[in-house]
CSV table of C-alpha atoms and ligand atoms in Angstrom, one decimal:
chain,number,residue,atom,x,y,z
X,11,MET,CA,125.2,19.5,-14.8
X,12,THR,CA,128.9,19.1,-14.7
X,13,THR,CA,131.0,22.3,-13.9
X,14,TYR,CA,134.1,22.8,-16.1
X,15,VAL,CA,136.9,25.2,-15.9
X,16,TRP,CA,135.6,27.0,-18.9
X,17,ASP,CA,132.2,27.3,-20.6
X,18,TYR,CA,131.1,29.9,-23.2
X,19,LEU,CA,127.4,29.3,-23.3
X,20,ARG,CA,126.2,31.9,-20.7
X,21,GLU,CA,128.4,34.5,-22.4
X,22,TYR,CA,126.9,33.5,-25.8
X,23,GLU,CA,123.4,33.9,-24.4
X,24,ASN,CA,124.2,37.4,-23.2
X,25,GLU,CA,125.9,38.5,-26.4
X,26,ARG,CA,123.9,36.5,-28.9
X,27,ASP,CA,122.4,39.5,-30.8
X,28,ASP,CA,125.8,41.1,-31.3
X,29,ILE,CA,127.4,37.8,-32.4
X,30,HIS,CA,124.7,37.1,-34.8
X,31,ASP,CA,124.9,40.6,-36.2
X,32,ALA,CA,128.7,40.2,-36.6
X,33,ILE,CA,128.1,37.0,-38.6
X,34,GLU,CA,125.4,38.6,-40.7
X,35,THR,CA,127.6,41.6,-41.3
X,36,VAL,CA,130.4,39.3,-42.8
X,37,LEU,CA,128.1,37.1,-44.8
X,38,ARG,CA,126.5,40.1,-46.5
X,39,SER,CA,129.8,41.9,-47.1
X,40,GLY,CA,130.7,40.2,-50.3
X,41,GLN,CA,134.2,39.3,-49.0
X,42,LEU,CA,135.0,36.4,-46.8
X,43,VAL,CA,138.7,36.4,-46.5
X,44,LEU,CA,141.0,39.5,-46.1
X,45,GLY,CA,138.2,42.0,-46.1
X,46,ALA,CA,137.0,45.0,-44.1
X,47,SER,CA,136.4,43.1,-40.9
X,48,GLY,CA,139.9,41.8,-40.7
X,49,ARG,CA,141.4,45.2,-41.5
X,50,GLY,CA,139.1,46.8,-39.0
X,51,PHE,CA,140.0,44.4,-36.3
X,52,GLU,CA,143.8,44.7,-37.0
X,53,GLU,CA,143.4,48.5,-36.6
X,54,GLU,CA,141.4,48.3,-33.5
X,55,PHE,CA,143.6,45.7,-31.8
X,56,ALA,CA,146.6,47.9,-32.6
X,57,ALA,CA,144.9,51.0,-31.3
X,58,TYR,CA,144.0,49.2,-28.0
X,59,HIS,CA,147.7,48.6,-27.5
X,60,GLY,CA,148.8,51.9,-28.8
X,61,ALA,CA,151.1,50.0,-31.0
X,62,GLY,CA,151.8,50.3,-34.9
X,63,HIS,CA,150.6,47.2,-36.5
X,64,THR,CA,148.5,44.0,-36.0
X,65,VAL,CA,148.4,41.2,-38.5
X,66,GLY,CA,145.7,38.6,-38.1
X,67,VAL,CA,146.5,35.0,-38.6
X,68,ASP,CA,144.7,31.8,-38.3
X,69,ASN,CA,145.7,30.7,-34.8
X,70,GLY,CA,148.2,31.5,-31.9
X,71,THR,CA,150.7,28.9,-32.9
X,72,ASN,CA,151.1,30.3,-36.4
X,73,ALA,CA,151.3,33.8,-34.8
X,74,LEU,CA,154.3,32.5,-32.9
X,75,LYS,CA,155.8,30.7,-36.0
X,76,LEU,CA,155.2,33.4,-38.6
X,77,GLY,CA,156.2,36.1,-36.0
X,78,LEU,CA,159.5,34.4,-35.4
X,79,GLN,CA,160.1,34.1,-39.0
X,80,ALA,CA,159.2,37.8,-39.6
X,81,ILE,CA,161.8,39.0,-37.1
X,82,GLY,CA,164.4,36.8,-38.6
X,83,VAL,CA,164.6,33.7,-36.2
X,84,GLY,CA,165.3,30.4,-38.1
X,85,PRO,CA,167.5,27.3,-38.4
X,86,GLY,CA,170.5,27.4,-36.3
X,87,ASP,CA,169.2,29.9,-33.7
X,88,GLU,CA,168.6,29.3,-30.1
X,89,VAL,CA,165.5,30.7,-28.6
X,90,ILE,CA,165.4,31.0,-24.8
X,91,THR,CA,162.0,30.2,-23.2
X,92,VAL,CA,160.3,28.1,-20.4
X,93,SER,CA,159.1,24.6,-20.2
X,94,ASN,CA,156.1,25.5,-17.9
X,95,THR,CA,154.0,26.7,-21.0
X,96,ALA,CA,151.4,25.4,-23.4
X,97,ALA,CA,153.4,23.2,-25.7
X,98,PRO,CA,152.5,25.3,-28.8
X,99,THR,CA,155.1,27.8,-27.6
X,100,VAL,CA,157.8,25.3,-28.1
X,101,VAL,CA,156.2,23.5,-31.0
X,102,ALA,CA,156.4,26.9,-32.9
X,103,ILE,CA,160.1,27.5,-32.1
X,104,ASP,CA,160.9,24.0,-33.2
X,105,SER,CA,158.9,24.4,-36.4
X,106,VAL,CA,160.9,27.3,-37.7
X,107,GLY,CA,164.0,25.2,-37.3
X,108,ALA,CA,165.3,27.1,-34.2
X,109,THR,CA,166.3,25.3,-31.0
X,110,PRO,CA,164.3,25.9,-27.9
X,111,VAL,CA,166.5,26.4,-24.7
X,112,PHE,CA,164.7,26.3,-21.3
X,113,VAL,CA,165.2,28.2,-18.2
X,114,ASP,CA,163.4,27.4,-15.0
X,115,VAL,CA,160.4,29.3,-13.5
X,116,HIS,CA,160.0,31.4,-10.4
X,117,PRO,CA,158.7,29.3,-7.5
X,118,ASP,CA,156.0,31.9,-6.6
X,119,THR,CA,154.6,33.0,-9.9
X,120,TYR,CA,155.6,30.0,-12.0
X,121,LEU,CA,156.7,32.5,-14.7
X,122,MET,CA,160.2,32.6,-16.4
X,123,ASP,CA,162.9,33.2,-13.9
X,124,VAL,CA,164.7,36.0,-15.7
X,125,GLU,CA,167.7,35.8,-13.4
X,126,GLN,CA,168.6,32.5,-15.1
X,127,ILE,CA,168.6,33.8,-18.6
X,128,ALA,CA,172.2,35.2,-18.7
X,129,ALA,CA,173.6,31.7,-17.9
X,130,ALA,CA,171.6,30.2,-20.8
X,131,VAL,CA,173.0,32.6,-23.4
X,132,THR,CA,175.4,31.1,-26.0
X,133,PRO,CA,176.8,32.6,-29.2
X,134,ARG,CA,173.9,31.1,-31.0
X,135,THR,CA,171.2,32.7,-28.9
X,136,LYS,CA,169.1,34.9,-31.1
X,137,CYS,CA,165.8,35.6,-29.2
X,138,LEU,CA,164.2,35.6,-25.8
X,139,LEU,CA,160.7,34.4,-25.7
X,140,PRO,CA,158.9,35.2,-22.4
X,141,VAL,CA,155.5,33.6,-21.9
X,142,HIS,CA,153.1,35.9,-19.9
X,143,LEU,CA,151.6,32.7,-18.4
X,144,TYR,CA,148.3,32.3,-16.7
X,145,GLY,CA,147.6,36.1,-17.4
X,146,GLN,CA,150.5,38.1,-15.7
X,147,CYS,CA,153.6,39.5,-17.2
X,148,VAL,CA,157.1,38.3,-17.0
X,149,ASP,CA,159.5,40.9,-15.5
X,150,MET,CA,160.2,42.6,-18.8
X,151,THR,CA,162.5,45.3,-17.4
X,152,ALA,CA,165.0,42.7,-16.1
X,153,LEU,CA,164.5,40.7,-19.4
X,154,GLN,CA,165.1,43.7,-21.6
X,155,ALA,CA,168.3,44.4,-19.8
X,156,VAL,CA,169.6,40.9,-20.5
X,157,ALA,CA,168.5,41.1,-24.1
X,158,ASP,CA,170.2,44.6,-24.6
X,159,GLU,CA,173.4,43.3,-23.0
X,160,HIS,CA,173.7,40.4,-25.3
X,161,GLY,CA,172.1,42.0,-28.4
X,162,LEU,CA,169.0,39.6,-28.4
X,163,LEU,CA,165.6,39.9,-29.9
X,164,VAL,CA,162.6,39.7,-27.6
X,165,PHE,CA,159.4,38.0,-28.8
X,166,GLU,CA,156.5,37.9,-26.3
X,167,ASP,CA,153.9,34.9,-26.1
X,168,CYS,CA,150.8,36.9,-25.1
X,169,ALA,CA,148.4,34.0,-25.8
X,170,GLN,CA,147.2,34.1,-22.1
X,171,ALA,CA,147.7,37.9,-21.5
X,172,HIS,CA,145.3,40.0,-23.5
X,173,GLY,CA,145.1,43.3,-21.5
X,174,ALA,CA,147.6,42.3,-18.9
X,175,ARG,CA,149.8,45.1,-17.8
X,176,ARG,CA,153.1,45.5,-15.9
X,177,HIS,CA,153.7,49.0,-14.4
X,178,GLY,CA,150.9,50.2,-16.6
X,179,GLN,CA,152.4,48.8,-19.9
X,180,LEU,CA,150.3,46.4,-21.9
X,181,ALA,CA,151.6,42.8,-22.6
X,182,GLY,CA,152.7,42.7,-26.2
X,183,THR,CA,154.3,46.1,-26.4
X,184,TRP,CA,157.8,45.4,-25.2
X,185,GLY,CA,159.4,43.1,-27.8
X,186,ALA,CA,160.2,43.2,-31.4
X,187,ALA,CA,156.8,41.5,-31.9
X,188,ALA,CA,154.2,39.6,-29.8
X,189,ALA,CA,152.0,36.6,-30.7
X,190,PHE,CA,148.3,36.4,-29.5
X,191,SER,CA,145.9,33.5,-29.7
X,192,PHE,CA,142.1,33.9,-30.0
X,193,TYR,CA,141.3,30.3,-29.3
X,194,PRO,CA,137.9,30.3,-27.7
X,195,THR,CA,139.0,29.7,-24.1
X,196,LYS,CA,141.4,32.8,-24.2
X,197,VAL,CA,140.8,36.0,-22.5
X,198,LEU,CA,139.7,37.4,-25.9
X,199,GLY,CA,138.4,34.4,-27.8
X,200,ALA,CA,136.8,33.8,-31.1
X,201,TYR,CA,134.1,31.2,-32.0
X,202,GLY,CA,137.0,29.1,-33.5
X,203,ASP,CA,140.6,29.5,-34.0
X,204,GLY,CA,142.2,32.9,-34.5
X,205,GLY,CA,145.6,34.7,-33.7
X,206,ALA,CA,147.5,37.9,-34.4
X,207,VAL,CA,150.9,39.3,-34.3
X,208,LEU,CA,151.4,42.8,-32.8
X,209,THR,CA,154.5,44.8,-33.8
X,210,SER,CA,155.6,48.4,-34.1
X,211,ASP,CA,158.1,47.7,-36.7
X,212,PRO,CA,156.6,48.3,-40.3
X,213,GLU,CA,159.1,45.9,-41.8
X,214,VAL,CA,158.0,43.1,-39.5
X,215,ASP,CA,154.4,44.0,-40.5
X,216,ALA,CA,155.2,43.8,-44.1
X,217,ASN,CA,157.0,40.4,-43.7
X,218,LEU,CA,154.1,39.0,-41.8
X,219,ARG,CA,151.6,40.1,-44.5
X,220,ARG,CA,153.6,38.2,-47.1
X,221,LEU,CA,154.1,35.2,-44.8
X,222,ARG,CA,150.5,34.7,-44.2
X,223,TYR,CA,149.6,35.1,-47.9
X,224,TYR,CA,151.7,32.4,-49.7
X,225,GLY,CA,154.7,34.7,-49.8
X,226,MET,CA,152.8,37.1,-52.1
X,227,GLU,CA,152.3,40.9,-52.0
X,228,GLU,CA,150.2,41.0,-55.2
X,229,ARG,CA,147.9,38.2,-56.2
X,230,TYR,CA,149.4,35.2,-57.9
X,231,TYR,CA,153.1,36.4,-57.5
X,232,VAL,CA,155.4,35.0,-54.9
X,233,VAL,CA,158.0,37.5,-53.7
X,234,ARG,CA,159.6,35.5,-50.9
X,235,THR,CA,159.6,32.1,-49.2
X,236,PRO,CA,158.7,30.4,-46.9
X,237,GLY,CA,155.0,31.1,-47.7
X,238,HIS,CA,151.9,30.0,-45.6
X,239,ASN,CA,148.2,30.3,-46.0
X,240,SER,CA,147.6,31.6,-42.5
X,241,ARG,CA,144.9,34.3,-42.6
X,242,LEU,CA,142.4,35.3,-39.9
X,243,ASP,CA,138.9,34.5,-41.3
X,244,GLU,CA,136.5,37.4,-41.6
X,245,LEU,CA,133.8,35.8,-39.5
X,246,HIS,CA,136.2,35.5,-36.5
X,247,ALA,CA,137.7,38.9,-37.1
X,248,GLU,CA,134.3,40.6,-37.0
X,249,ILE,CA,133.3,38.6,-33.8
X,250,LEU,CA,136.6,39.7,-32.2
X,251,ARG,CA,136.0,43.3,-33.2
X,252,ARG,CA,132.8,43.1,-31.2
X,253,LYS,CA,134.5,41.3,-28.2
X,254,LEU,CA,137.4,43.7,-28.2
X,255,ARG,CA,135.1,46.5,-27.2
X,256,ARG,CA,134.2,44.4,-24.2
X,257,LEU,CA,137.6,43.3,-23.3
X,258,ASP,CA,138.1,45.6,-20.3
X,259,THR,CA,134.7,44.4,-19.0
X,260,TYR,CA,135.7,40.8,-19.4
X,261,LEU,CA,138.9,41.6,-17.4
X,262,GLU,CA,136.8,43.2,-14.6
X,263,GLY,CA,134.6,40.1,-14.6
X,264,ARG,CA,137.8,37.7,-14.3
X,265,ARG,CA,139.2,39.9,-11.5
X,266,GLU,CA,135.9,39.6,-9.7
X,267,VAL,CA,135.9,35.8,-9.9
X,268,ALA,CA,139.6,35.8,-8.7
X,269,ARG,CA,138.6,38.1,-5.7
X,270,ARG,CA,135.8,35.8,-4.8
X,271,TYR,CA,138.2,32.8,-4.8
X,272,ALA,CA,140.8,34.6,-2.8
X,273,GLU,CA,138.2,35.4,-0.2
X,274,GLY,CA,136.5,32.0,-0.3
X,275,LEU,CA,139.7,29.9,-0.2
X,276,ALA,CA,141.8,32.1,2.2
X,277,ASP,CA,141.2,29.7,5.2
X,278,THR,CA,142.3,26.6,3.1
X,279,ASP,CA,145.9,25.3,2.7
X,280,LEU,CA,145.7,25.8,-1.1
X,281,VAL,CA,148.4,28.0,-2.5
X,282,LEU,CA,146.6,30.7,-4.3
X,283,PRO,CA,148.0,32.8,-7.2
X,284,SER,CA,150.9,34.9,-6.4
X,285,ILE,CA,150.9,38.3,-8.2
X,286,ALA,CA,154.2,40.0,-8.8
X,287,PRO,CA,154.5,43.5,-7.7
X,288,GLY,CA,153.6,45.9,-10.5
X,289,ASN,CA,151.4,43.3,-12.3
X,290,ASP,CA,147.8,43.7,-13.3
X,291,HIS,CA,146.7,40.0,-13.6
X,292,VAL,CA,144.0,39.1,-16.1
X,293,TYR,CA,143.5,35.5,-14.8
X,294,TYR,CA,143.3,33.6,-18.0
X,295,VAL,CA,143.4,30.6,-15.7
X,296,TYR,CA,143.2,30.6,-11.9
X,297,VAL,CA,146.0,28.2,-10.9
X,298,VAL,CA,146.2,26.8,-7.4
X,299,ARG,CA,148.7,24.5,-5.9
X,300,HIS,CA,148.5,21.6,-3.3
X,301,PRO,CA,150.7,18.5,-2.7
X,302,GLN,CA,147.7,16.2,-3.0
X,303,ARG,CA,146.4,17.7,-6.3
X,304,ASP,CA,145.4,14.4,-7.9
X,305,ALA,CA,143.4,13.3,-4.9
X,306,ILE,CA,141.6,16.6,-4.8
X,307,ILE,CA,140.8,16.5,-8.5
X,308,GLU,CA,139.6,13.0,-8.2
X,309,ALA,CA,137.3,13.8,-5.2
X,310,LEU,CA,135.8,16.8,-6.9
X,311,LYS,CA,134.4,14.5,-9.7
X,312,SER,CA,131.8,13.2,-7.2
X,313,TYR,CA,130.6,16.8,-6.9
X,314,ASP,CA,130.3,17.0,-10.7
X,315,ILE,CA,133.3,19.4,-10.9
X,316,SER,CA,135.8,18.6,-13.7
X,317,LEU,CA,139.1,20.5,-13.4
X,318,ASN,CA,142.1,21.0,-15.7
X,319,ILE,CA,145.8,21.2,-15.2
X,320,SER,CA,147.7,23.9,-16.9
X,321,TYR,CA,150.0,22.0,-17.6
X,322,PRO,CA,150.5,18.4,-16.4
X,323,TRP,CA,153.8,17.8,-18.4
X,324,PRO,CA,156.5,20.2,-18.6
X,325,VAL,CA,157.5,20.4,-22.3
X,326,HIS,CA,161.0,19.1,-21.8
X,327,THR,CA,159.8,15.9,-20.3
X,328,MET,CA,157.6,15.1,-23.4
X,329,THR,CA,158.6,12.3,-25.8
X,330,GLY,CA,158.4,14.7,-28.8
X,331,PHE,CA,161.0,16.9,-27.3
X,332,ALA,CA,163.4,14.2,-26.1
X,333,HIS,CA,165.8,15.2,-28.8
X,334,LEU,CA,166.5,18.5,-26.9
X,335,GLY,CA,168.2,16.3,-24.3
X,336,TYR,CA,166.8,17.6,-21.0
X,337,ALA,CA,167.2,14.9,-18.3
X,338,ALA,CA,164.5,14.6,-15.5
X,339,GLY,CA,165.4,16.9,-12.7
X,340,SER,CA,167.0,19.5,-15.0
X,341,LEU,CA,164.3,22.1,-14.4
X,342,PRO,CA,163.4,21.3,-10.7
X,343,VAL,CA,160.9,24.1,-10.0
X,344,THR,CA,159.1,23.5,-13.3
X,345,GLU,CA,158.9,19.8,-12.6
X,346,ALA,CA,157.8,20.2,-9.0
X,347,VAL,CA,155.1,22.8,-9.9
X,348,ALA,CA,153.7,20.5,-12.6
X,349,ASP,CA,152.9,17.8,-10.1
X,350,GLU,CA,150.9,20.1,-7.7
X,351,ILE,CA,149.1,22.7,-9.7
X,352,PHE,CA,145.5,22.7,-11.0
X,353,SER,CA,143.1,25.2,-12.3
X,354,LEU,CA,139.6,26.3,-11.0
X,355,PRO,CA,136.7,27.4,-13.2
X,356,MET,CA,137.6,30.8,-14.5
X,357,TYR,CA,135.6,32.9,-17.1
X,358,PRO,CA,134.0,36.2,-16.7
X,359,SER,CA,130.3,34.9,-17.0
X,360,LEU,CA,130.9,32.3,-14.3
X,361,ASP,CA,127.7,32.2,-12.3
X,362,PRO,CA,128.6,33.2,-8.6
X,363,ALA,CA,126.3,30.3,-7.5
X,364,VAL,CA,128.4,27.9,-9.4
X,365,GLN,CA,131.6,29.4,-8.0
X,366,ASP,CA,130.2,29.1,-4.5
X,367,LYS,CA,129.5,25.4,-5.2
X,368,VAL,CA,133.2,24.9,-6.2
X,369,ILE,CA,134.5,26.8,-3.1
X,370,GLY,CA,132.2,24.7,-0.9
X,371,ALA,CA,133.1,21.4,-2.5
X,372,LEU,CA,136.8,22.4,-2.2
X,373,HIS,CA,136.3,23.0,1.6
X,374,ASP,CA,134.7,19.5,2.0
X,375,VAL,CA,137.4,17.7,-0.1
X,376,LEU,CA,140.3,19.5,1.6
X,377,ALA,CA,138.8,18.7,5.1
X,378,ALA,CA,138.5,15.0,4.2
X,379,LEU,CA,142.0,14.5,2.9
S,932,PLP,C1,146.9,28.9,-26.5
S,932,PLP,C2,148.3,29.1,-26.4
S,932,PLP,C3,149.1,29.0,-27.6
S,932,PLP,C4,148.7,28.5,-29.0
S,932,PLP,O1,147.5,29.2,-29.5
S,932,PLP,P1,146.5,28.4,-30.4
S,932,PLP,O2,145.6,29.5,-31.0
S,932,PLP,O3,145.9,27.3,-29.7
S,932,PLP,O4,147.4,28.0,-31.6
S,932,PLP,C5,150.5,29.3,-27.5
S,932,PLP,N1,151.0,29.7,-26.4
S,932,PLP,C6,150.3,29.8,-25.2
S,932,PLP,C7,151.0,30.2,-24.0
S,932,PLP,C8,148.9,29.4,-25.2
S,932,PLP,O5,148.2,29.5,-24.1
């Protein structure tokens, strides 16, 4: 059997009764869209964060898009973010008519290098969009200081950072709003697409409820455009409610997998994840680095191990973003990192025997390079 970086079937076996009960609860509820499960999940997700409001939406990309619109980012605005991220971060900025502006990443953590933000600020800059990539937080104290100095909004991409903390504070609780994805592979994942925006501002909350509901407040009457149909389905909301109760257990599981990698791979020349001081990493992905990355991935195929790269192409080098005008070499750390990183299997239900197989295969492959 092939080993992949992510697999949900073992978790499903363990949680099947609860998942089936969640589905049955919704099917018997009499309300399949915007019902009690969605409201319950929104309240419980907000409570987990000790923050005011959560609005469930249909996926993480729309959480970013509607969230940006809800805080007032749109055409003509510049949004400073990173190119070392999942493309949807940038797709969302582009789709609200704003212009993405990239700063490079830190060579140790591969996260936004906050020291480069100030130089990227222009009179059109409206918002800073840090991505808590791989499961650890950007240096939000330093970032907030730049935002305060220049009067900028902060919007967090938390799609990879459910439950991640920095100096004890949860990801998603710094900015004007924060976007989460519940895509199945994420740290908190549904059995399909899902997303949410977290905010402590009641006005942003009200904007989001209109934006996801055609621009309506009451049925059949549009009060504001743009409108979208972008709601979190009840089935996913109820499954997410059940899984949210286990979120801290999932985080412990991920940290245990990370601990076993750190122990098992310490004697190799792989560069293991670097955790910034003050961060509690949740290991959405376990990213390692090696100059012969492609040869390693290829060799592991004969051990039936199929790995991923998060991410192989910096966003600014993609054809779809050529209009932004970033030349090759303009973000040197991001570009160097993309050529050398790859991700090892990481999910809380990863069988220790399977993980040992991966660690053993890596030792063989590295020795034979
Ligand atoms: C997954 C992800 C998204 C997009 O979420 P979807 O639910 O897949 O639309 C956005 N940003 C980051 C950093 C992600 O990892």
